[in-house]
Amino acid sequence: MRRVGLTGAVLALVSATACGGGGVSGMGNGDKTLTLAVGVSATPWDLASAGLGDYINYYEPVFDSLVRLDKNAEATPNLATSWRYDTSRTVLTMKLRKGVRFTDGTALDATAVKANLLHTKEGTNEAAGKLKAIDTVEAVNPSTVAIHLSAPDPSLVTSLGDPSGMMASPKALDGKRGPVGSGPYELDKAASTNGSVYTFTRNPGYWNTKAFPFNKIVIRTISDPTARLNALLGEQVDWARIDPRSASQVKGRGLRVSSHVDAVEGLYIWDRAGKIVPALGKVKVRQALNHAFDRDAIAKKINMGYATATSQMAIPESSAYEKSLQSKYAYDPEKARKLLAEAGYPHGFTVTMPDVSSVAAAQQAVMTQALEDIGIRVKTKKVPSTELFTSLQRGKYAMSWFKLASYRPWDYISTQLTENGAWNPAGDFDPKLNQLIGKARKATGATQLHLFQQINRYVQTNAFNAPWDVLDSVHGVSNSIKVTPQPFESSIPIYQMTPAS
């Protein structure tokens, strides 16, 4: 995943914030301003707490990353100008760009990189999860850093292109004084209001100004989808994530709609060991859940065609994806009830789930009805939207609707399947799966690909989750800018946004 990521990569699970006024860009007068509407609230400026998905938008202006991902999501030089692995693929040596300084004057050298990587690694959010394989970091000399791993990490280099590899001044790692980075912009605190508007102005000392053509970036936190849409239609912002059902309205106003593959949506089974709900510890019960959903109808009617029905966690862009698996788990409530009976639950069971109607009303209704149709009684619990994300990660619920990035095979595996994965809240441990994972992380080439596919098949056969569809990330875009969606990224990086003229 990005993402894994998240999704996020993850849904905006925050309370509504009023949309502030102000027009967009001013592209014709030399004051090129990019204004974004972001649906998630900024997490702390401490990168150890950084999430992925749309959370990245807040970090990108200030914190530069060791590598930059190009339009194909491949790693290219940035703060690190070159890199190589040793033969065991457990030591990654990176050469650093010389002469770069943080905005507080501190040099960005190997010692600073070491401090950042070890600090971020100790966090508990998604960015930290991508660095768990790091054992030690060695500052070989001021411009060379050696990253020692406890085991190979097939996604480490590309992970260093997101918040996992972003650099903050060693004097401000905790972010308490605000963000201090070496990136293309600096936070203008006087023009920012915490939780509402964040204004970033150019860092005059940045080494690669040409890659960022806007003089100013403004991020407006607008968690309510309707308010976000209105800000776009009212030309208050240049870019906003929108609901697929709003796409026709955006096009009708003469604006553009951009979409690209984002995340896997469905019923996520967090309690596969059956610690909270014993029934979920049985494979046949989880398989029954997979037969409960009309995936095609969900993709077409709820997501308006900006989704593709799926019954596997790997997306088509992933090398682990197998088209032949798509025929498994057809919509069949009768078969679902039969499987429940065979598992010892002829009358179903009761499960308490978080009420997600405030952020996914249609999905909540469809999910509840589908489960009740096969005899599963759903009790919902009101959870403040600001607490839903953390309550799921802490394993408070046995299962729930959700969507998570499922991109490169290893991103997905390390985030959702390993015992300490950020999105394996129960810490489920499957010995056979763990053996496959151990082999895959050490393998390369065709052997690794085969193992990734084995893992994908194992997860589907044992019904770790009940995926519905692969969602598109859908964005409304003003005519003032051009955007280039990036594979394996939920949001669009600011360096993939340029003035239209």
CSV table of N, CA, C and O in Angstrom, one decimal, residues 25 52 58 96 139 175 397 409 495 500:
chain,number,residue,atom,x,y,z
A,25,SER,N,-5.4,31.8,-7.6
A,25,SER,CA,-4.1,32.1,-8.1
A,25,SER,C,-3.7,33.6,-8.4
A,25,SER,O,-3.0,34.1,-7.7
A,52,LEU,N,0.2,9.3,5.7
A,52,LEU,CA,0.4,9.4,4.2
A,52,LEU,C,-0.9,9.9,3.6
A,52,LEU,O,-1.7,10.6,4.2
A,58,TYR,N,0.5,18.7,3.5
A,58,TYR,CA,1.0,19.7,4.5
A,58,TYR,C,2.5,19.6,4.6
A,58,TYR,O,3.2,20.7,4.9
A,96,LEU,N,24.9,12.3,-0.5
A,96,LEU,CA,24.0,13.4,-0.3
A,96,LEU,C,24.4,14.6,-1.1
A,96,LEU,O,25.6,14.9,-1.4
A,139,ALA,N,26.7,7.7,9.8
A,139,ALA,CA,27.2,8.8,9.0
A,139,ALA,C,28.6,8.6,8.7
A,139,ALA,O,29.6,8.8,9.4
A,175,GLY,N,9.0,19.3,16.1
A,175,GLY,CA,8.0,20.2,15.4
A,175,GLY,C,7.3,21.1,16.3
A,175,GLY,O,6.3,21.8,15.9
A,397,TYR,N,-12.2,-2.3,17.2
A,397,TYR,CA,-13.3,-2.9,16.5
A,397,TYR,C,-12.9,-4.1,15.7
A,397,TYR,O,-11.8,-4.2,15.2
A,409,PRO,N,3.6,-4.2,-4.0
A,409,PRO,CA,3.3,-5.4,-3.1
A,409,PRO,C,3.9,-5.3,-1.7
A,409,PRO,O,3.2,-5.6,-0.8
A,495,TYR,N,4.8,19.0,-6.7
A,495,TYR,CA,5.7,19.2,-7.8
A,495,TYR,C,5.2,18.6,-9.2
A,495,TYR,O,5.8,18.7,-10.2
A,500,ALA,N,-1.2,26.5,-15.7
A,500,ALA,CA,-1.7,26.1,-17.0
A,500,ALA,C,-1.1,26.8,-18.2
A,500,ALA,O,-0.9,26.2,-19.3
